[in-house]
mmCIF file of C-alpha atoms in Angstrom:
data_model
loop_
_atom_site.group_PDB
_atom_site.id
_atom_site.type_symbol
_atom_site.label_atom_id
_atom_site.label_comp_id
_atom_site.label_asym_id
_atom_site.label_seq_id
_atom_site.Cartn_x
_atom_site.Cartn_y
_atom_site.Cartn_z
ATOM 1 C CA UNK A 1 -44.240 -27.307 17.811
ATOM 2 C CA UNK A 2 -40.474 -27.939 18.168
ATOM 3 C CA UNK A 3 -40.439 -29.305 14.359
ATOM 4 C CA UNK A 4 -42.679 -26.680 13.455
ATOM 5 C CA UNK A 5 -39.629 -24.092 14.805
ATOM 6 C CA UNK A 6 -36.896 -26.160 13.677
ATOM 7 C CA UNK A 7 -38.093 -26.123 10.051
ATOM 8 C CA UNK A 8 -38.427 -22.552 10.297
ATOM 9 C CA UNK A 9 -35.260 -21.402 11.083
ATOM 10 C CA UNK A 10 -34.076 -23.679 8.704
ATOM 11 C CA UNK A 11 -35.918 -22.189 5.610
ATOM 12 C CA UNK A 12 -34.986 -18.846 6.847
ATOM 13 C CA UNK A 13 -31.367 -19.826 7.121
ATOM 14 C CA UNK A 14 -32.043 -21.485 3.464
ATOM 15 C CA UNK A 15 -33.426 -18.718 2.451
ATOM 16 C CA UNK A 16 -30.647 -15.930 3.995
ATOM 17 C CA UNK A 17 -28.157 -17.955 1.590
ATOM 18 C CA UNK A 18 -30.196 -18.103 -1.397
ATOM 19 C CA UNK A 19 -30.092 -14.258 -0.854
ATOM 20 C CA UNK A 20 -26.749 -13.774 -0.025
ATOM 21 C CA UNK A 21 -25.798 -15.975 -3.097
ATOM 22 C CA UNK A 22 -28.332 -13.940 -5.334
ATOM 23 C CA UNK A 23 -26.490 -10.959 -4.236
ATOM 24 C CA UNK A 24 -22.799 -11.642 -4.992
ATOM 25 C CA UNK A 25 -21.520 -9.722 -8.111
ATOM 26 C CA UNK A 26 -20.840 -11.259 -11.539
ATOM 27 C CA UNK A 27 -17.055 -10.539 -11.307
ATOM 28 C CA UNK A 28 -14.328 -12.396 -9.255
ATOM 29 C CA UNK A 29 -11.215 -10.644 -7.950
ATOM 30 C CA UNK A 30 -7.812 -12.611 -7.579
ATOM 31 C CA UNK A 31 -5.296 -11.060 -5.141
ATOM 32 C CA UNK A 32 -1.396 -11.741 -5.861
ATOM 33 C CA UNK A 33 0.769 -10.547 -3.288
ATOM 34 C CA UNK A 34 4.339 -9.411 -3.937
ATOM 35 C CA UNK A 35 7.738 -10.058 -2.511
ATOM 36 C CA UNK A 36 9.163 -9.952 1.112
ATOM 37 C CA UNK A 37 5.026 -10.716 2.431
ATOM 38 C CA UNK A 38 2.593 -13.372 2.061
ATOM 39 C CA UNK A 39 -1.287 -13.328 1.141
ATOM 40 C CA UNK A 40 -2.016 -12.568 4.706
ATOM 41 C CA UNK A 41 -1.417 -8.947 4.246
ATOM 42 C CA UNK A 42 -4.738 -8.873 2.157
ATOM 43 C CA UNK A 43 -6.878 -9.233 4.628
ATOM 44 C CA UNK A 44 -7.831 -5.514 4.953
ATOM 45 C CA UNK A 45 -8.805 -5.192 1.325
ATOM 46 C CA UNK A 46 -10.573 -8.974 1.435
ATOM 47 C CA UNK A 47 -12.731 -7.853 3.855
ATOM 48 C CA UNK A 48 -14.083 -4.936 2.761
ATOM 49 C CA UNK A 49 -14.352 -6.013 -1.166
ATOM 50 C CA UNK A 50 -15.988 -9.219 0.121
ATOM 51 C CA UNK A 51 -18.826 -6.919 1.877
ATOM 52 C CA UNK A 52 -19.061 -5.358 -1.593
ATOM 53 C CA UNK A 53 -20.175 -9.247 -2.795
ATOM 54 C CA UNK A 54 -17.199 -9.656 -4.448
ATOM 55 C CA UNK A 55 -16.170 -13.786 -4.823
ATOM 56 C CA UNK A 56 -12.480 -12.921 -3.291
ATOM 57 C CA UNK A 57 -9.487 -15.557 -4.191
ATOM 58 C CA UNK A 58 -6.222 -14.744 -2.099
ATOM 59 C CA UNK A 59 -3.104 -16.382 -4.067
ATOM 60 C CA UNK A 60 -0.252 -17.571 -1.758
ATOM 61 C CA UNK A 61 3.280 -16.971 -4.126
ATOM 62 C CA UNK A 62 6.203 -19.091 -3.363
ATOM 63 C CA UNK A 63 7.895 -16.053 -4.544
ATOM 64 C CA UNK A 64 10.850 -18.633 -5.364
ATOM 65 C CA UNK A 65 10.720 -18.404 -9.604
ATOM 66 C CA UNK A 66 8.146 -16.528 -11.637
ATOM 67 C CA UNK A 67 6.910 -19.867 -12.746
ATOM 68 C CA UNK A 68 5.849 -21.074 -9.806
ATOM 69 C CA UNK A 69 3.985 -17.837 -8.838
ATOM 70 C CA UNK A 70 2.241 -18.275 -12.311
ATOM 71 C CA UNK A 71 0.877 -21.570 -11.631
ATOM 72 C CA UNK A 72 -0.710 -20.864 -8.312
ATOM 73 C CA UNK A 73 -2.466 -17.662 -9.426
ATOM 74 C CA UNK A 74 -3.422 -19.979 -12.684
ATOM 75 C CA UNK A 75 -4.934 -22.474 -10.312
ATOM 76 C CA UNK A 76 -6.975 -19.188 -8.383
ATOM 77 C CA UNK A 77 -8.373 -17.985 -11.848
ATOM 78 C CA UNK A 78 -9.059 -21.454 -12.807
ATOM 79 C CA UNK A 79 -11.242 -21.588 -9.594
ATOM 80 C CA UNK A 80 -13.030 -18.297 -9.407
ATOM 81 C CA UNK A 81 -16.982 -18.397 -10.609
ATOM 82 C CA UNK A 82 -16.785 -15.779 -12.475
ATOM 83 C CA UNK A 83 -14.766 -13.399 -15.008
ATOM 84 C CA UNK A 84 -11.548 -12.498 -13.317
ATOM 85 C CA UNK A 85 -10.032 -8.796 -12.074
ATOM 86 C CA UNK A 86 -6.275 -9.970 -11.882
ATOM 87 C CA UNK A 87 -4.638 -7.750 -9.138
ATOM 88 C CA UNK A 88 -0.990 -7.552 -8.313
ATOM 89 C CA UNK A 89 1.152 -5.684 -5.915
ATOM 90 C CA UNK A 90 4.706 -5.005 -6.224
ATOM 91 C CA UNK A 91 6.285 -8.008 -7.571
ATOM 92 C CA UNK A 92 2.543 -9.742 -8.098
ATOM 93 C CA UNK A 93 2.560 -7.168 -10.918
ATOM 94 C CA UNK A 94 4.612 -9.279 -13.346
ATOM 95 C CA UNK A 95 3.150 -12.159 -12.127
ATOM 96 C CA UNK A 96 -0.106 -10.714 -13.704
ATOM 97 C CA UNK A 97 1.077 -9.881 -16.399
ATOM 98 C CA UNK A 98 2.274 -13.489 -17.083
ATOM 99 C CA UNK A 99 -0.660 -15.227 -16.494
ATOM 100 C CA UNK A 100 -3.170 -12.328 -17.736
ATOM 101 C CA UNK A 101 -3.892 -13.412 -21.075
ATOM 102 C CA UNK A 102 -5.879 -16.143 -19.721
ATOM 103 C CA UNK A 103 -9.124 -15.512 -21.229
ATOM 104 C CA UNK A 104 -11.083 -15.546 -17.893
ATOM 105 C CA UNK A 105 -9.681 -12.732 -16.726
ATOM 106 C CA UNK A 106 -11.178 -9.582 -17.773
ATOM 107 C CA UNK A 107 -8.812 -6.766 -16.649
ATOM 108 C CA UNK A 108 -5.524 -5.988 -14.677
ATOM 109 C CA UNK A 109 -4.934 -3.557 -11.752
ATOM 110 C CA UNK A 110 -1.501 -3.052 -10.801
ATOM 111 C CA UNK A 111 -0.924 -1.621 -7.343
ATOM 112 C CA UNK A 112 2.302 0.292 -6.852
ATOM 113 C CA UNK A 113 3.286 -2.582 -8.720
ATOM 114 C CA UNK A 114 6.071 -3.730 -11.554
ATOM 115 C CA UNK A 115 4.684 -4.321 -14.834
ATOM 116 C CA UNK A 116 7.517 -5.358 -17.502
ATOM 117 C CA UNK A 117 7.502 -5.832 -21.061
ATOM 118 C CA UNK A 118 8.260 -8.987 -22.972
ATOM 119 C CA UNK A 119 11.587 -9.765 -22.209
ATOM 120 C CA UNK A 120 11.990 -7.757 -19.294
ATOM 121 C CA UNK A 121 12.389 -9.088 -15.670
ATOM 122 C CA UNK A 122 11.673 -7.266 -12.293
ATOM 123 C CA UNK A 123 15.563 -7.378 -11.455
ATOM 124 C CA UNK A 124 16.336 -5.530 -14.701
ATOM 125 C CA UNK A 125 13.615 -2.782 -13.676
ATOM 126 C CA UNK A 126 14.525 -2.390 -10.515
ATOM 127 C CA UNK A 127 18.219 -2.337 -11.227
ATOM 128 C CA UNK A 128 17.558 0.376 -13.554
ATOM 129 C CA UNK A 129 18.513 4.059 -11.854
ATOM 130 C CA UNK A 130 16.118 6.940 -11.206
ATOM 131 C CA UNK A 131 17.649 10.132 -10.810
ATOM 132 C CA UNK A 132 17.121 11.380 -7.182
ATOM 133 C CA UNK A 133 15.304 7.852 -6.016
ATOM 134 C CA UNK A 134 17.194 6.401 -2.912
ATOM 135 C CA UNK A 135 17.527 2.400 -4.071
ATOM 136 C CA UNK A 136 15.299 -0.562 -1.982
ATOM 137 C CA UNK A 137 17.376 -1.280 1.332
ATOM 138 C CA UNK A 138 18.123 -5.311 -0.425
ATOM 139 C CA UNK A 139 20.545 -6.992 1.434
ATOM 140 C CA UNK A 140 23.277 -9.367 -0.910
ATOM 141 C CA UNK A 141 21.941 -12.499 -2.427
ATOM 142 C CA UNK A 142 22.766 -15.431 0.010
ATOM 143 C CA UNK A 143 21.895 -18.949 -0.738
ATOM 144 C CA UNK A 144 19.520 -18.096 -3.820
ATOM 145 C CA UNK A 145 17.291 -15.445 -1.784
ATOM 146 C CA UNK A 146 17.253 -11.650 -1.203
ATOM 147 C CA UNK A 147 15.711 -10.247 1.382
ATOM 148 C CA UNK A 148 15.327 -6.586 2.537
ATOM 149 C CA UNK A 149 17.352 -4.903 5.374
ATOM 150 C CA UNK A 150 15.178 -5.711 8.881
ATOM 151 C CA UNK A 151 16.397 -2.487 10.143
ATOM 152 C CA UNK A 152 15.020 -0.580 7.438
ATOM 153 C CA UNK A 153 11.881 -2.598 6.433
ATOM 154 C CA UNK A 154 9.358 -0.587 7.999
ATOM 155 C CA UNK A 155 10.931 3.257 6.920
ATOM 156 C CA UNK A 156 11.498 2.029 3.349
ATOM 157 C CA UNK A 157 8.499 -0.429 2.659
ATOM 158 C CA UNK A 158 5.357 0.834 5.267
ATOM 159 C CA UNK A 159 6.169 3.921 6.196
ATOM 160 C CA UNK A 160 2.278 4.926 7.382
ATOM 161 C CA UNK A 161 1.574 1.551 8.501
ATOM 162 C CA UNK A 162 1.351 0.938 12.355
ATOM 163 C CA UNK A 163 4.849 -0.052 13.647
ATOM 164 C CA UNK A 164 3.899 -2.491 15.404
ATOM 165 C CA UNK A 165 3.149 -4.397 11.960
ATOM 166 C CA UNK A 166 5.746 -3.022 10.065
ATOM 167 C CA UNK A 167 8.180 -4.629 12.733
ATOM 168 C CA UNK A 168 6.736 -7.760 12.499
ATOM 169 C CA UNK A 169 6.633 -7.875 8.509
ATOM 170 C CA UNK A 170 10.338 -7.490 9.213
ATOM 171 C CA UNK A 171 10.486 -10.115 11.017
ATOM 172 C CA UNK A 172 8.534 -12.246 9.181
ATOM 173 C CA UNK A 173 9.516 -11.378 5.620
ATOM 174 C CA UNK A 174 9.812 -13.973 3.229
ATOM 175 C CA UNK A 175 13.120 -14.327 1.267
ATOM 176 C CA UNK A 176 12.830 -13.626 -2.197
ATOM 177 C CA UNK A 177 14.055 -16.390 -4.841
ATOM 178 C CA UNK A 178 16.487 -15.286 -7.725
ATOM 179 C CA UNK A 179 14.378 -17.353 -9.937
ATOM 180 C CA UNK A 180 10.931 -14.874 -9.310
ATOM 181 C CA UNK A 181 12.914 -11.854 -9.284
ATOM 182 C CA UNK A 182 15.427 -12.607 -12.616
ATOM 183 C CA UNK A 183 11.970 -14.355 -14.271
ATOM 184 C CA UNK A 184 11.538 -12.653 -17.632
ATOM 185 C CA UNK A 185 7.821 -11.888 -18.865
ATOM 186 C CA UNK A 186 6.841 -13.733 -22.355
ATOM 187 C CA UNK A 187 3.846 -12.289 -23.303
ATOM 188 C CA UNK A 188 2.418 -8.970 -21.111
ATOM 189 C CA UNK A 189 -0.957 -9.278 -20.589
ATOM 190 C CA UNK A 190 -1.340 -5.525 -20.631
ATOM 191 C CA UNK A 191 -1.046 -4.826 -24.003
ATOM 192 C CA UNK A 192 -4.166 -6.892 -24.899
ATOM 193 C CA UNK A 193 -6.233 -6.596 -21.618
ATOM 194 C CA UNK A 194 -7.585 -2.948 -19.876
ATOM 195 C CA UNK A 195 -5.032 -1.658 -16.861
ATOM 196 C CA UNK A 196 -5.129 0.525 -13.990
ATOM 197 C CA UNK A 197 -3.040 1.376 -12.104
ATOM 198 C CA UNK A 198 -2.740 3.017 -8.843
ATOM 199 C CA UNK A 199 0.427 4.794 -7.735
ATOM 200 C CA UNK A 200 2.004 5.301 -4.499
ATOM 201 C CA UNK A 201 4.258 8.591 -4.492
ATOM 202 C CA UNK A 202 5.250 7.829 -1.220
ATOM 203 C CA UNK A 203 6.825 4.709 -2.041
ATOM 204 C CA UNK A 204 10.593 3.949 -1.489
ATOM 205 C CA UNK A 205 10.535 0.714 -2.777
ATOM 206 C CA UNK A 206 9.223 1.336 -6.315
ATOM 207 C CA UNK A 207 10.231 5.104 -7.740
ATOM 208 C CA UNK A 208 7.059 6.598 -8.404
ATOM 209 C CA UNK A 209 8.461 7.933 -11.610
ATOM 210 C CA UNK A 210 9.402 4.335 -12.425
ATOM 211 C CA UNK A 211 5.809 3.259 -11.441
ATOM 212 C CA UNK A 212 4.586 6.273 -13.689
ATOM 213 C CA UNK A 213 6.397 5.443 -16.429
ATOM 214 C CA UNK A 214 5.985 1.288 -16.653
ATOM 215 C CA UNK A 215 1.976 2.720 -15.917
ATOM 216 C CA UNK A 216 2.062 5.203 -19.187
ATOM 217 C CA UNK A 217 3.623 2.525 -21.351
ATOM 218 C CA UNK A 218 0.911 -0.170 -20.525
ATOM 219 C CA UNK A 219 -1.632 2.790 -20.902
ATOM 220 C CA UNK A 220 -3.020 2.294 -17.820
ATOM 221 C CA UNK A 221 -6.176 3.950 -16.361
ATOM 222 C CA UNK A 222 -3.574 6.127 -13.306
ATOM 223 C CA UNK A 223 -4.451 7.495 -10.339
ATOM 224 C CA UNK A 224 -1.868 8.648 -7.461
ATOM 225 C CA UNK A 225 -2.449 8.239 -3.833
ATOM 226 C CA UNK A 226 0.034 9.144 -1.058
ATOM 227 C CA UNK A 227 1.098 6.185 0.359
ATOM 228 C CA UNK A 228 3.997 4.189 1.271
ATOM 229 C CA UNK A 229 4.390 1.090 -0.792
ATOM 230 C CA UNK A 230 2.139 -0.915 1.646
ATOM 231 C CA UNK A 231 -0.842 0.741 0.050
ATOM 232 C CA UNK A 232 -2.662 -2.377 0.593
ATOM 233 C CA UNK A 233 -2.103 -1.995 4.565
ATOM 234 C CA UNK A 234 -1.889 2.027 4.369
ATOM 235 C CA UNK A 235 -5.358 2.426 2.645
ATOM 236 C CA UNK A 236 -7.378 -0.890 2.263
ATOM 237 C CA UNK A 237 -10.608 1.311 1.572
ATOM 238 C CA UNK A 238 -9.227 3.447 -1.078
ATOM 239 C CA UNK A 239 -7.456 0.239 -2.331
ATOM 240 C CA UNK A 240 -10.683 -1.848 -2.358
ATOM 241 C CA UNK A 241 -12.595 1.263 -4.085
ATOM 242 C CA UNK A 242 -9.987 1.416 -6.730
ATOM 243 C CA UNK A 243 -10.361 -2.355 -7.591
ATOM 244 C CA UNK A 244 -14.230 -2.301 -7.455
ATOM 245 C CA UNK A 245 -14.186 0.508 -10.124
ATOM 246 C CA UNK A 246 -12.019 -1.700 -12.407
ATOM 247 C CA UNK A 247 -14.547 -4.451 -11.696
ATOM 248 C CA UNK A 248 -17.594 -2.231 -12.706
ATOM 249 C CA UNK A 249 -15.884 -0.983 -15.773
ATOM 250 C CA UNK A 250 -15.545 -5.156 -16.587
ATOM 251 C CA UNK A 251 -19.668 -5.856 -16.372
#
């Protein structure tokens, strides 16, 4: 009787995986964080694409040259089981559009992100002024790394996020190299793969005119939200719906 039991629960468990398996979608998503965080700040979105059946791959940047952020979200595509949505926040947004072109990866969704053109680096873009746009609170360059102003992290950066995460993203931020942030784009993956991109007007990180406008020039599939740059941690379900409808436009 206690085999008899034993070898039931197992072909139900057996068979609860076969069905869970059965049921995940035909499309992977790849997560690439930006600069100042790591991949941990995903976890909101992971979890609720991953109930959607989503295979989820988080990449974890070095954020210490573009190159290096290109190989480990090369080595996430490489591993996914299926045709790839490449998303990028912030900075992850030229790292996308680096590595895009792979021929795994089906579309790119950029979220209140940078996307440059060929030649262009995220220093040069965000160097560049927009009338009536406060700049990003970035302290000086010291030893190779830039980091943003603790005092100001959570006004500038997570405005609608709880404060009692947007202090400790302060004080947990992750210098940025000179090397990711002067890396210059070779070939943009957006003018050969389908964009979207979803803008935060709240942001004070990122203009939203200068997300708007690096948006119309990749002809992007836009949509605005009212969010802080965090949109990630502000609004993980509208985030996660946004990426699922690039994913269903990719079957």
């Amino acid at each position: 009787m206690k085999r008899a039991v034993v070898g039931m629960i197992a072909a139900l468990a057996a068979s609860a995986a076969s069905a869970a398996f059965a049921a995940e979608k035909p499309v992977s998503i790849v997560l690439v964080h930006g600069a100042f965080v790591d991949a941990s700040g995903w976890r909101p979105v992971y979890d609720l694409l991953s109930k959607k059946g989503y295979e989820v791959l988080i990449v974890q940047n070095p954020t210490i040259t573009l190159e290096g952020d290109a190989t480990a979200t090369r080595q996430a595509i490489a591993q996914a089981r299926h045709p790839v949505i490449l998303v990028g926040h912030s900075y992850g947004g030229a790292v996308i559009t680096q590595v895009g072109a792979d021929p795994k990866v089906k579309s790119l969704v950029y979220l209140a992100a940078f996307a440059p053109d060929a030649g262009e680096s995220v220093l040069q873009l965000a160097s560049t002024p927009v009338p009536g746009a406060p700049p990003a609170p970035l302290l000086p360059p010291k030893d190779g790394f830039i980091q943003v102003d603790p005092t100001k992290f959570a006004s500038a950066f997570a405005a609608d996020v709880d404060p009692a995460v947007t202090h400790f993203m302060a004080a947990s931020q992750v210098p940025w190299g000179l090397g990711a942030v002067g890396g210059k784009i070779t070939a943009p993956a957006w003018k050969a793969k389908p964009s979207y991109y979803l803008l935060a007007t709240q942001d004070l990180m990122i203009p939203p005119a200068a997300q708007r406008a690096m948006a119309v020039r990749a002809k992007a599939t836009l949509v605005e939200t009212p969010s802080s740059h965090a949109v990630m941690l502000s609004k993980p379900g509208y985030v996660a719906d946004f990426i699922a409808m690039a994913a269903d436009d990719a079957k």
